[in-house]
Coordinates of C-alpha atoms in Angstrom, one line a residue:
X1 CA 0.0 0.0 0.0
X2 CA 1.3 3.4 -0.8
X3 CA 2.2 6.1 1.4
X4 CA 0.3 9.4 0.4
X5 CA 2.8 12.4 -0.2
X6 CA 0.3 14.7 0.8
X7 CA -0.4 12.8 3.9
X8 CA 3.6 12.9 4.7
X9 CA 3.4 16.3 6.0
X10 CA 2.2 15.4 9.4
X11 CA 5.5 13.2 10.0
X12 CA 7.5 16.2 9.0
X13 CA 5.6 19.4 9.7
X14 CA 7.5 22.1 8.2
X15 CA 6.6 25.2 9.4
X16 CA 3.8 27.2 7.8
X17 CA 6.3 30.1 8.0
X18 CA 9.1 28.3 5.7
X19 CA 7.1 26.9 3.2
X20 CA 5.2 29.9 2.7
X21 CA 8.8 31.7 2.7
X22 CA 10.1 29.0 -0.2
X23 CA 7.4 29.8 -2.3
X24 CA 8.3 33.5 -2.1
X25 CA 11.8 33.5 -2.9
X26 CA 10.7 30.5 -5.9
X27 CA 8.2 33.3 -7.3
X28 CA 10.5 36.3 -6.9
X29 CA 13.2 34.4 -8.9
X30 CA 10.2 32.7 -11.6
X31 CA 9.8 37.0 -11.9
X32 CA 13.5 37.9 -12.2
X33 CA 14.2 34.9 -14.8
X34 CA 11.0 36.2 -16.5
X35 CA 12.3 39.9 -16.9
X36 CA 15.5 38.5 -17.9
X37 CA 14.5 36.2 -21.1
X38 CA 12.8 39.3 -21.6
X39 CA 9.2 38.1 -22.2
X40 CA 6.8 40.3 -24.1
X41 CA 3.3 39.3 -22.6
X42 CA 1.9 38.8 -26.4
X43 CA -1.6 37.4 -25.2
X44 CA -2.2 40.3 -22.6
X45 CA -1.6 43.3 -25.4
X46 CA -4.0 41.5 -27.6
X47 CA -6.8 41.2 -24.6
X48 CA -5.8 44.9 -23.6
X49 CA -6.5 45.9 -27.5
X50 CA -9.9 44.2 -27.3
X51 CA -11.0 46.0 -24.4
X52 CA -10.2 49.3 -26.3
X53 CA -11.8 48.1 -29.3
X54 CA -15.3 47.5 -27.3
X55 CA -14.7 50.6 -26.1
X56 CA -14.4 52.4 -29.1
X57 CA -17.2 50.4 -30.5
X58 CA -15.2 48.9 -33.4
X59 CA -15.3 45.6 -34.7
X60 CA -14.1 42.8 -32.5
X61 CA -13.3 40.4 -35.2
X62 CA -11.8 42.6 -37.6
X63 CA -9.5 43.8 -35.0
X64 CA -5.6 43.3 -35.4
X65 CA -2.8 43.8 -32.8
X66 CA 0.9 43.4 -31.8
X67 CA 3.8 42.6 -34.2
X68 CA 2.4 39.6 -34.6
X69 CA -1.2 41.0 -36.5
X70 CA -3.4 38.7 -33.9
X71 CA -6.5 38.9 -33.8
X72 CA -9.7 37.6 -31.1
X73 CA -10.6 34.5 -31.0
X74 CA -12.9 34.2 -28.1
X75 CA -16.8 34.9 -27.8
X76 CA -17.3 38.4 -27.3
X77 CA -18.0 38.4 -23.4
X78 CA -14.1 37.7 -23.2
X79 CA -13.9 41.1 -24.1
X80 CA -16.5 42.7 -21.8
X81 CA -13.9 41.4 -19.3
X82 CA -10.2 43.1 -20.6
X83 CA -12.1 46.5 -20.8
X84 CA -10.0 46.9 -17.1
X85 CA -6.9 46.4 -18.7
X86 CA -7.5 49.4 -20.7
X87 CA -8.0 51.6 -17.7
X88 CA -3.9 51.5 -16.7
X89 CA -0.6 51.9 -18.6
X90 CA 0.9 49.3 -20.4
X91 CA 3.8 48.6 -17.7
X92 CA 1.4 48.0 -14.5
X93 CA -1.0 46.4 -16.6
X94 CA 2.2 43.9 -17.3
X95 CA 2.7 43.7 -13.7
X96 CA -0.3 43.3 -12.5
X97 CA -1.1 40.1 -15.0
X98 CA 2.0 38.6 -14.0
X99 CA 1.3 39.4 -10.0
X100 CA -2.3 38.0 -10.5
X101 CA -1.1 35.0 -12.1
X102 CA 1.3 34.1 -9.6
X103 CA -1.6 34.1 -7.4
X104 CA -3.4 32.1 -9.4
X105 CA -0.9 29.6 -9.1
X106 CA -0.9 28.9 -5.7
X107 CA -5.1 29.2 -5.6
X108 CA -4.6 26.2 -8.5
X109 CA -2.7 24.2 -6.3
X110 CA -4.9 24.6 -3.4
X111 CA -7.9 23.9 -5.1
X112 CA -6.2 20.7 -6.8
X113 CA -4.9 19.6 -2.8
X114 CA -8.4 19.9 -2.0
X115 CA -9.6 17.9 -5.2
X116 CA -7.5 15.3 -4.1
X117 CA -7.0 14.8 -0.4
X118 CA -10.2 16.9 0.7
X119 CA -9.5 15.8 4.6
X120 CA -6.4 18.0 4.9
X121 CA -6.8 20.1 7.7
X122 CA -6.2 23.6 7.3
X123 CA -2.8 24.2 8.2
X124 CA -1.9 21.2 6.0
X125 CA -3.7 22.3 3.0
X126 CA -1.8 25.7 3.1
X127 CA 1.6 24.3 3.8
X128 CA 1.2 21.6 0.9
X129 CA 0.0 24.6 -1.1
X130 CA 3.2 26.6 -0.8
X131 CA 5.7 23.9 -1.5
X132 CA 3.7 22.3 -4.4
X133 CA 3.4 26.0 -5.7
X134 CA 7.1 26.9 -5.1
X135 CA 8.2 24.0 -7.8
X136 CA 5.1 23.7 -10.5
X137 CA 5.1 27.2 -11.3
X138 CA 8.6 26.3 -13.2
X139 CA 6.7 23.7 -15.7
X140 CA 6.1 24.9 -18.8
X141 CA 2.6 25.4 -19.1
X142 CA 2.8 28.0 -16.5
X143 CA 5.8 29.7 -17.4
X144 CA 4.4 30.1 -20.9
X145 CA 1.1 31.2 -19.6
X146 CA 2.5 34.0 -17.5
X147 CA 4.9 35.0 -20.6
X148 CA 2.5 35.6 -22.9
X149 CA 0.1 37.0 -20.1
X150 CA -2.4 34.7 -20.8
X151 CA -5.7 33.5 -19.1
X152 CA -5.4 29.4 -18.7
X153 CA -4.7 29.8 -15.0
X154 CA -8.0 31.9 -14.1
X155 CA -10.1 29.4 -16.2
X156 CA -8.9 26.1 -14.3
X157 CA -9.3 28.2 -11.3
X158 CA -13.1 28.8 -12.0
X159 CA -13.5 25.2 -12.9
X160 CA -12.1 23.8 -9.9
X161 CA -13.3 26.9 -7.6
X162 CA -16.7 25.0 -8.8
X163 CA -16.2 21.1 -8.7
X164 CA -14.3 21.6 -5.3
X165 CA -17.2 23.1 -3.3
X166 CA -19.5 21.4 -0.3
X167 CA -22.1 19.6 -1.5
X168 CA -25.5 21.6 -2.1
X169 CA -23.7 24.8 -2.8
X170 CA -25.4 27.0 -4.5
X171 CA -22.8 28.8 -6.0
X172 CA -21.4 25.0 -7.7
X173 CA -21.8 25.9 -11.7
X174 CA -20.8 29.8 -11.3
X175 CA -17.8 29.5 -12.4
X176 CA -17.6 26.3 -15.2
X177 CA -20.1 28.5 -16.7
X178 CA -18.9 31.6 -16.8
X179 CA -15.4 29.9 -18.2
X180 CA -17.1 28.1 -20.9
X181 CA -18.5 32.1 -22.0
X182 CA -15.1 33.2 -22.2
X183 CA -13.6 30.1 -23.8
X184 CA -15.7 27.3 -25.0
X185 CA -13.4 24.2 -24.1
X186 CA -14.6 23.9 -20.2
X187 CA -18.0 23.3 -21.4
X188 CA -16.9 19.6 -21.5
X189 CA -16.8 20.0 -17.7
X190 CA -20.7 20.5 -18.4
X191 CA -21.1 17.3 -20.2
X192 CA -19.4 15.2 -17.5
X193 CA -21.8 17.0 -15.0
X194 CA -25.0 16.3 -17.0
X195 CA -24.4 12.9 -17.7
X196 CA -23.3 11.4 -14.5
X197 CA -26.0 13.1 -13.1
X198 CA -28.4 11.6 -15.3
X199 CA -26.8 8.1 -14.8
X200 CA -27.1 8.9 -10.8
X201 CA -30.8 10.1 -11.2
X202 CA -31.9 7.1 -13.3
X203 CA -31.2 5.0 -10.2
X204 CA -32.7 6.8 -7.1
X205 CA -34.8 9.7 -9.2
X206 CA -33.7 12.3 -7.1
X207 CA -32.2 15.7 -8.0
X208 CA -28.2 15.3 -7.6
X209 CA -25.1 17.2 -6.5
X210 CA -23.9 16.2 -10.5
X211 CA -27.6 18.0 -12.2
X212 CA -27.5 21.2 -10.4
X213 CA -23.8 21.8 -10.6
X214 CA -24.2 21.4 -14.5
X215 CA -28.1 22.9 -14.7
X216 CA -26.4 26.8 -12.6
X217 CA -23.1 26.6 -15.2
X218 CA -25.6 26.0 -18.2
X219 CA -28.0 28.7 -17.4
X220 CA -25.1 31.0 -15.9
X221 CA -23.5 30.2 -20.0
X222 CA -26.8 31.1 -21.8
X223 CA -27.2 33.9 -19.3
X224 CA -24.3 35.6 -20.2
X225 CA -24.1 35.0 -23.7
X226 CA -27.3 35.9 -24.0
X227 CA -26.8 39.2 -21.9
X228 CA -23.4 40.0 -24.5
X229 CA -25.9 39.6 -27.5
X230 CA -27.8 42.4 -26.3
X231 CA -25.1 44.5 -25.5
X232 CA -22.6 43.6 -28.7
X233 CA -25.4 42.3 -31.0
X234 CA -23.3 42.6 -34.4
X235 CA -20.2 40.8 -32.7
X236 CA -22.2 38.3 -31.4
X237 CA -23.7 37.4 -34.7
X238 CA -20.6 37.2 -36.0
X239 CA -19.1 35.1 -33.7
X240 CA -21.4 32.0 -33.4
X241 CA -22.2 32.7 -36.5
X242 CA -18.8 32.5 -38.6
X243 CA -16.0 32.8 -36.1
X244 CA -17.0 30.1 -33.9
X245 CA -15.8 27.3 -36.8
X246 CA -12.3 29.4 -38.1
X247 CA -10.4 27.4 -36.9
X248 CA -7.3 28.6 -38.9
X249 CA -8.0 31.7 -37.2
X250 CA -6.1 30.6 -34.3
X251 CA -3.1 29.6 -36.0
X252 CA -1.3 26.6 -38.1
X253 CA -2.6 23.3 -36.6
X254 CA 0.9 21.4 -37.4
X255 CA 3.0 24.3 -34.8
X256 CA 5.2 22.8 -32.3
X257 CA 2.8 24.4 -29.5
X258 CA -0.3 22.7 -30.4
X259 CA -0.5 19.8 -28.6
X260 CA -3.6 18.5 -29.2
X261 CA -4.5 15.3 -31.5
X262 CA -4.8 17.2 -34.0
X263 CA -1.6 19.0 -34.0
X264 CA -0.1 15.7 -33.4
X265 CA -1.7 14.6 -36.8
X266 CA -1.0 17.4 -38.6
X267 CA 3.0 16.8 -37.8
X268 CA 2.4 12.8 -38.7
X269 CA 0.8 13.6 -42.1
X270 CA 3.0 16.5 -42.9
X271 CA -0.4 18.9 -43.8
X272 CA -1.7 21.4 -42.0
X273 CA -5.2 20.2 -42.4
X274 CA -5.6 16.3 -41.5
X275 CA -9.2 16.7 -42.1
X276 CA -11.6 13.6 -41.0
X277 CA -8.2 11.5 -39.5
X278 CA -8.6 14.3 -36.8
X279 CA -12.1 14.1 -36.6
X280 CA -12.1 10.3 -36.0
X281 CA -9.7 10.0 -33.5
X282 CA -10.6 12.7 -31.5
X283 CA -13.9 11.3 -31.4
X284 CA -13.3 7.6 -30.7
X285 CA -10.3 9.0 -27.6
X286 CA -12.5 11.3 -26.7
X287 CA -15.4 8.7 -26.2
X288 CA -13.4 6.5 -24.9
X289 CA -11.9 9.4 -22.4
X290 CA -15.4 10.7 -20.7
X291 CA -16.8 7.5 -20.7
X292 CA -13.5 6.9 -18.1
X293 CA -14.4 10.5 -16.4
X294 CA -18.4 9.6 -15.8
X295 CA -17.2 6.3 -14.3
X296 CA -14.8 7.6 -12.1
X297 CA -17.4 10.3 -11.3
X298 CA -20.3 7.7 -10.0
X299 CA -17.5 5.9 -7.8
X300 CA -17.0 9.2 -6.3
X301 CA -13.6 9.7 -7.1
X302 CA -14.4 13.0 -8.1
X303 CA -10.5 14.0 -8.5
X304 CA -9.8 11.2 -11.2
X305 CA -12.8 12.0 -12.8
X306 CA -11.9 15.9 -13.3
X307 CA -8.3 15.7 -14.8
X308 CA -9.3 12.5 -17.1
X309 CA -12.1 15.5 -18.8
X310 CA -9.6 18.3 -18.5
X311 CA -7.2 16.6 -20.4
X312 CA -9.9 15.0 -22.7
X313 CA -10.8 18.9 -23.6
X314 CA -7.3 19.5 -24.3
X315 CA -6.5 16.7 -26.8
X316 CA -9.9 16.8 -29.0
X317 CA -9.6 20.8 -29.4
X318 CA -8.8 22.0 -32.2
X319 CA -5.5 24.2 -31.2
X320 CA -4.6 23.3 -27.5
X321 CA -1.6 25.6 -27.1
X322 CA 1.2 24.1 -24.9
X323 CA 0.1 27.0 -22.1
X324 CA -3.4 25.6 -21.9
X325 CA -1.9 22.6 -20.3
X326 CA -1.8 24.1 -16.9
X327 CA -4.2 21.0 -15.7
X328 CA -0.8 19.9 -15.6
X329 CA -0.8 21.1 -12.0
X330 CA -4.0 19.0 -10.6
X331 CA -2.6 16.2 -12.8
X332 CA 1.0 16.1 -10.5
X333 CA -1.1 16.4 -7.3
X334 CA -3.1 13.6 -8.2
X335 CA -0.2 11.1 -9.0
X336 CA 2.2 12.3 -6.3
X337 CA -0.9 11.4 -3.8
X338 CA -2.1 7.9 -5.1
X339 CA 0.9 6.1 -7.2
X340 CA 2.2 3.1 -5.0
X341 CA 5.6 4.3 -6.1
X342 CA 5.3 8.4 -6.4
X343 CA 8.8 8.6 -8.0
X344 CA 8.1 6.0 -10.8
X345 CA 5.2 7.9 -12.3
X346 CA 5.2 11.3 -10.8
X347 CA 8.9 11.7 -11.3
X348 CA 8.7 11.3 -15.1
X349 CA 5.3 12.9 -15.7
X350 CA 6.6 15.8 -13.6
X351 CA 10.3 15.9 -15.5
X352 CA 7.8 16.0 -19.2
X353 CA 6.4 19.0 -18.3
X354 CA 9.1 21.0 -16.6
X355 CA 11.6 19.7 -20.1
X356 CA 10.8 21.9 -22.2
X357 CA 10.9 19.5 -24.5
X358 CA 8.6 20.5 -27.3
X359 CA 10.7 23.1 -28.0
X360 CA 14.0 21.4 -28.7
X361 CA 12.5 20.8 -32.1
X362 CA 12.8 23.3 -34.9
X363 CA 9.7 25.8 -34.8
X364 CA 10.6 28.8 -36.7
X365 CA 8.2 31.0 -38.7
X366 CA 9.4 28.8 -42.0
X367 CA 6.7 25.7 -40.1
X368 CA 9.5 23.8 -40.1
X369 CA 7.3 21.4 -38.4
X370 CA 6.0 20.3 -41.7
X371 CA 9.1 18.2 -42.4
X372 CA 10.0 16.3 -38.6
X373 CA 11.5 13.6 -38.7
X374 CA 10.4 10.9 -36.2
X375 CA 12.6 11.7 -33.3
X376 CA 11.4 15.3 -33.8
X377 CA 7.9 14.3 -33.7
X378 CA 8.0 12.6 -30.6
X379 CA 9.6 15.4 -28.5
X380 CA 6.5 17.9 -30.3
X381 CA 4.1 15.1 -29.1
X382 CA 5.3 14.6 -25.6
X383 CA 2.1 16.0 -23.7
X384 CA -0.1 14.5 -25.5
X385 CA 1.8 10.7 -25.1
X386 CA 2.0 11.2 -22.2
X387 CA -1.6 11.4 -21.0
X388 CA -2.7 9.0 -23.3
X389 CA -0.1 6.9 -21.7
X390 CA -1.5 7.6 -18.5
X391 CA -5.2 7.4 -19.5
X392 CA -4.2 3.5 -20.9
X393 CA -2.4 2.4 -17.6
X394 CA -5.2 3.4 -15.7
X395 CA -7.8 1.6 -17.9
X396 CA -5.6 -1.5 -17.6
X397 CA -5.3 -1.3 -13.9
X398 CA -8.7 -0.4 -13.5
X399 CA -9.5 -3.9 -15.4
X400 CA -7.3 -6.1 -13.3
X401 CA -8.9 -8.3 -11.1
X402 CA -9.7 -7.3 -7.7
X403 CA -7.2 -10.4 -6.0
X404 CA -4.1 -8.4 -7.3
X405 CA -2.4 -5.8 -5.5
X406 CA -2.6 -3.5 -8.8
X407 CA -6.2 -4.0 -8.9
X408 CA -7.2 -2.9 -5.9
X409 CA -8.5 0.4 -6.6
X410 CA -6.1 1.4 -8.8
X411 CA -6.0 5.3 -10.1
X412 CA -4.5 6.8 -13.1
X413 CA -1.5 4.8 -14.3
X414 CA -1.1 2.7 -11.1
X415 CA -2.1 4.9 -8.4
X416 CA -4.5 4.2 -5.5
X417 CA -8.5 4.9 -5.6
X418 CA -11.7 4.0 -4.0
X419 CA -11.4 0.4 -4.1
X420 CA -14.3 -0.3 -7.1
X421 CA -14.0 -1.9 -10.3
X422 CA -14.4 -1.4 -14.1
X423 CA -16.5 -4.4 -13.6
X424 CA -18.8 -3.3 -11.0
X425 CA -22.1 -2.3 -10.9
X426 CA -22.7 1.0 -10.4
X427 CA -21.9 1.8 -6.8
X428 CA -23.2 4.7 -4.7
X429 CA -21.6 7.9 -5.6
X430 CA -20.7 9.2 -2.6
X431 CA -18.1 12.3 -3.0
X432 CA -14.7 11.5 -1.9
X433 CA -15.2 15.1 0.5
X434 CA -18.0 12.9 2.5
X435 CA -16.7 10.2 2.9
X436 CA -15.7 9.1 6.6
X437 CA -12.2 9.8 7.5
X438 CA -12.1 6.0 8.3
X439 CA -11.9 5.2 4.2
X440 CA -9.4 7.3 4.6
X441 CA -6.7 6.6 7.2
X442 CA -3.6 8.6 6.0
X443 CA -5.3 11.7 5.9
X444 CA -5.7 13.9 8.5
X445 CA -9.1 14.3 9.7
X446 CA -11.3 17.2 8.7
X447 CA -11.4 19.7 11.4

């Protein structure tokens, strides 16, 4: 049986004090080495220059910015939203992004602690927080999310401010649905909610945790978008109307950054288009993926259940830039709490996305990506390989038989879970957060 990193800090309990002090000096030097590669916050001038154009009442999809001649590529109520930025100077509106983002690290990684081991006591939670923060915020995903200035971080925020709340909140569905009007992807988030709810509800007939949390982020979606048609009616039109299926728009489906099936494809074909073999896979992974998240969901395990359809969103999207994969962060957690041996899978997992890797390939404006050669195309595939490398492992644990050590409630790729089956009926989905702490016996109880 494995021993729960999360549930070591009780035999060494660093003081709240250091850990909190580590993850200072960790972020002060993430800031100086950010300053010093000189980073140019693309994204954030391009939000900044919608927010003016909305203000000046231009055209929100005609609108062009930076060197680079970007334009928007979100629904309009993105825009609603960077009208702020407008309201400060370019410098403190690059300070303040990076600033807010940092904090949005270390709300990620409490929110994904409490995903996972929701018994942590206070003091726990807080001091897990600052060391986990002090080391993740040097992967990748977030260092290229806070270098262009860019949004991933407050989305997964939202989406996890949501899934990790008591049960009957009233608030649960705020957030996932005001994410999914800014950018469409976490409406997946919705699906998972609607149909293990509806699976839950076909049983017992009774109005679930699962249905309300997906009914409030549905109506809070068509609320707001609904509310932005009114107030940007020719925008709107525009945008579920053309916009919406552009996806060129967003950039060159075979770059190095996108990481999503497609992108993988479109490297593996040498085209930037490969057309229905995208459609087909992403539709027989990403079957194959929620139907995974909806059956962790009705065994409770609520944390497998959430990164399986994060990273589900993430590999069927069209363009899933490399900084989009800050579920990266929950992802860690998860593995570094449950594997039987931490440092066999976390280890690697954590050393793919703090490599770099994807960029030791050639990715210059020429798309040199059009001509990889196979070794090439395995380091611009490597986030993508490697959840679907996890994603198998946990499918073939999950189907072992329940004598084995590896079958005893196995989680992603080998780690430990709630004890069910693939092969079982459907169990009672009781939340991981209520169950007793007796289930339970490395955590520290709730307080």
């Amino acid at each position: 049986m494995s021993v729960s990193v999360l549930s070591k800090t009780r035999v060494r309990p660093w003081p709240l004090v250091t850990a909190a002090a580590v993850c200072l000096l960790s972020f002060a030097a993430f800031w100086v080495a950010q300053r010093l590669a000189h980073v140019n916050m693309l994204d954030v001038m391009v939000y900044r220059a919608e927010g003016e154009t909305v203000r000046a009442g231009g055209d929100l999809y005609a609108m062009r910015a930076t060197s680079a001649n970007l334009g928007m590529t979100y629904p309009p109520f993105a825009a609603l939203l960077f009208v702020p930025l407008t309201l400060v100077g370019v410098p403190l509106m690059r300070t303040l992004s990076t600033g807010g983002n940092l904090l949005l690290v270390v709300a990620l990684v409490q929110l994904s602690v409490r995903l996972v081991r929701p018994s942590l006591s206070r003091a726990d939670l807080w001091r897990v927080t600052f060391w986990i923060a002090a080391a993740v915020v040097w992967c990748e995903p977030v260092w290229t999310t806070l270098r262009y200035g860019q949004i991933n971080l407050l989305i997964a925020v939202a989406v996890l401010w949501d899934l990790t709340r008591r049960a009957g909140s009233r608030w649960a569905g705020l957030g996932i649905g005001l994410a999914t009007a800014v950018k469409l992807t976490p409406g997946l988030f919705v699906v998972l909610l609607l149909v293990a709810g509806l699976l839950l509800w076909r049983r017992d007939r009774s109005w679930n945790q699962w249905l309300r949390t997906a009914a409030t982020a549905t109506g809070v979606f068509l609320g707001t978008t609904l509310a932005v048609v009114v107030a940007l009616p020719a925008d709107s039109k525009k945008f579920w109307t053309g916009t919406l299926f552009e996806t060129g728009r967003v950039g060159f489906a075979e770059e190095t950054a996108n990481q999503s099936i497609r992108g993988v494809l479109a490297r593996l074909m040498h085209t930037d288009d490969p057309g229905t073999w995208w459609a087909v896979t992403a539709a027989l992974m990403g079957g194959v993926a929620m139907v995974v998240a909806v059956r962790a969901a009705l065994r409770g395990d609520k944390a497998v259940a959430v990164v399986v359809c994060a990273f589900t969103a993430l590999m069927i999207s069209p363009i899933s830039w490399s900084h989009h994969w800050v579920w990266c962060v929950p992802l860690l957690i998860l593995l570094a709490d449950r594997a039987t041996r931490a440092w066999r899978v976390a280890g690697p997992v954590a050393l793919v996305f703090a490599s770099f890797a994807l960029w030791w390939v050639p990715h210059d404006p020429g798309r040199p990506e059009l001509d990889q050669n196979a070794g090439q195309m395995l380091l611009s595939a490597v986030y993508p390989l490697t959840t679907t490398a996890l994603l198998v492992g946990y499918v073939l644990t999950r189907r072992r038989p329940r004598g084995t050590e590896a079958g005893r409630g196995t989680g992603v790729a080998g780690t430990e879970g709630t004890g069910a089956t693939a092969a079982d009926p459907l169990p009672e989905a009781v939340p991981e957060q209520e169950r007793p702490a007796a289930r339970e016996p490395q955590a520290v109880a709730k307080e």
